[in-house]
XYZ file of C-alpha atoms in Angstrom:
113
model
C -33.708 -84.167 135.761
C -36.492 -85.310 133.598
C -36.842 -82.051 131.824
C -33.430 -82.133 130.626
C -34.616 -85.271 128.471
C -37.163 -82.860 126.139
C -34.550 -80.739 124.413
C -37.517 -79.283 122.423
C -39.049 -77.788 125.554
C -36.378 -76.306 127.380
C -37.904 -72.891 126.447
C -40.962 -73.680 128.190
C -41.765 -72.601 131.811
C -41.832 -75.316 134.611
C -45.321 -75.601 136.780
C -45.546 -77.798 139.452
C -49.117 -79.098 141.125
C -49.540 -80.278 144.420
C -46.454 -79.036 145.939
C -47.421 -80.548 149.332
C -46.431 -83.464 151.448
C -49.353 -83.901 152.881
C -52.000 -86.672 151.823
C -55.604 -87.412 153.270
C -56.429 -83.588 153.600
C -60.375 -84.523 154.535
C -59.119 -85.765 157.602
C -57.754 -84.469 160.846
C -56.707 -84.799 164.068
C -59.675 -86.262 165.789
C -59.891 -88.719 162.740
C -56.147 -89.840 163.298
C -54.067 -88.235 166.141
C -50.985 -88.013 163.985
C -52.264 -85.602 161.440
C -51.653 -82.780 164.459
C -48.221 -82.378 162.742
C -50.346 -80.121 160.458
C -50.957 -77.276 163.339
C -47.160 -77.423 164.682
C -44.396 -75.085 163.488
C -42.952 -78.046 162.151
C -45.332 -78.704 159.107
C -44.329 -74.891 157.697
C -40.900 -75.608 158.128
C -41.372 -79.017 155.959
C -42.908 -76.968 153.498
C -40.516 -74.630 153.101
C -37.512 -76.711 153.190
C -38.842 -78.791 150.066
C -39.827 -75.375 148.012
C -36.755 -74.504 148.895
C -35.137 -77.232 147.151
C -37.722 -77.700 144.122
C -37.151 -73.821 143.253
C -33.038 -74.458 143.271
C -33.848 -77.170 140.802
C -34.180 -75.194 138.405
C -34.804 -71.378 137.273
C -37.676 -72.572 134.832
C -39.966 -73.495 137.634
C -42.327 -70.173 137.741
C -45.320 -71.493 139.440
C -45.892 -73.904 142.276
C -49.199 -75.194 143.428
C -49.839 -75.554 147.057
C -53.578 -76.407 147.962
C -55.211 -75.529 150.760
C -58.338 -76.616 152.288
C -61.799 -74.935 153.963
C -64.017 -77.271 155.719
C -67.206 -76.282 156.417
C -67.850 -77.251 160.132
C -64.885 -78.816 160.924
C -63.433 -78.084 164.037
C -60.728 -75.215 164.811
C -57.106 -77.003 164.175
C -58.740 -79.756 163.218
C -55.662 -80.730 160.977
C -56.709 -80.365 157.395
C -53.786 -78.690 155.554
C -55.438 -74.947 156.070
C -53.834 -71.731 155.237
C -56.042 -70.102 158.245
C -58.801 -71.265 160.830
C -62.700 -71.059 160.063
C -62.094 -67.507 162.884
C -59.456 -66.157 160.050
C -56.362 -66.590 162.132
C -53.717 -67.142 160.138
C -51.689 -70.426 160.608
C -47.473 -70.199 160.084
C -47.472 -72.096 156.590
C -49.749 -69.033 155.255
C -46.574 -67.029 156.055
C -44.149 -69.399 154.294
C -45.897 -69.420 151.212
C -46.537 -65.520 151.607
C -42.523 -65.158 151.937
C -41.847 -67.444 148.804
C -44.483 -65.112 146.916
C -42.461 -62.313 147.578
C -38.724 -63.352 147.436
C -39.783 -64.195 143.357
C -36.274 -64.941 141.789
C -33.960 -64.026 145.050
C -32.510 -66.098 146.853
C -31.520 -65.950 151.468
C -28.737 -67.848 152.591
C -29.248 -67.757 156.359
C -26.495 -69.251 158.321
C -27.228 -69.927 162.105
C -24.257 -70.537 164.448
């Protein structure tokens, strides 16, 4: 890992911006039909599988950036990488990041059979 290179700063704290993989975030669905990925359970599960591996990186990383989005007049599920729809219902990537806010330093190991 880069870090490792900056001996000097290993005491420092690791933040991370833009944890998100999605790009183009003024645009949705009805602007380019593939950008419906954003309202499936899919997206979330993205999103939590690579926070999930960022945060095993490393135990310096105490703060990770994910941005959401509120666009006035924009359709509901329009696509825009929201947290919750302009009625307040809350989408399943609200959850993920919820769950990661309160797990802190522990760690799940779910095995399904």
């Amino acid at each position: 890992m880069i870090y490792n290179e900056f001996e000097q700063l290993n005491h420092l704290p690791i933040f991370i911006d833009e944890c998100d993989p999605a790009v183009d975030t003024t645009h949705g669905v009805y602007d380019n039909s593939n950008y419906i990925i954003y309202n499936t359970e899919y997206y979330p599960c993205i999103v939590a599988s690579m926070m999930f591996h960022i945060l095993s990186l490393s135990s310096r990383i105490q703060l990770i950036i994910h941005w959401s989005f509120y666009m006035e007049g924009k359709r509901l599920f329009e696509g825009n990488r929201t947290l919750m729809t302009n009625y307040k219902l809350h989408l399943p990537i609200l959850s993920d990041l919820k769950l990661f806010g309160k797990l802190k330093y522990k760690l799940l190991f779910i095995e399904i059979n």
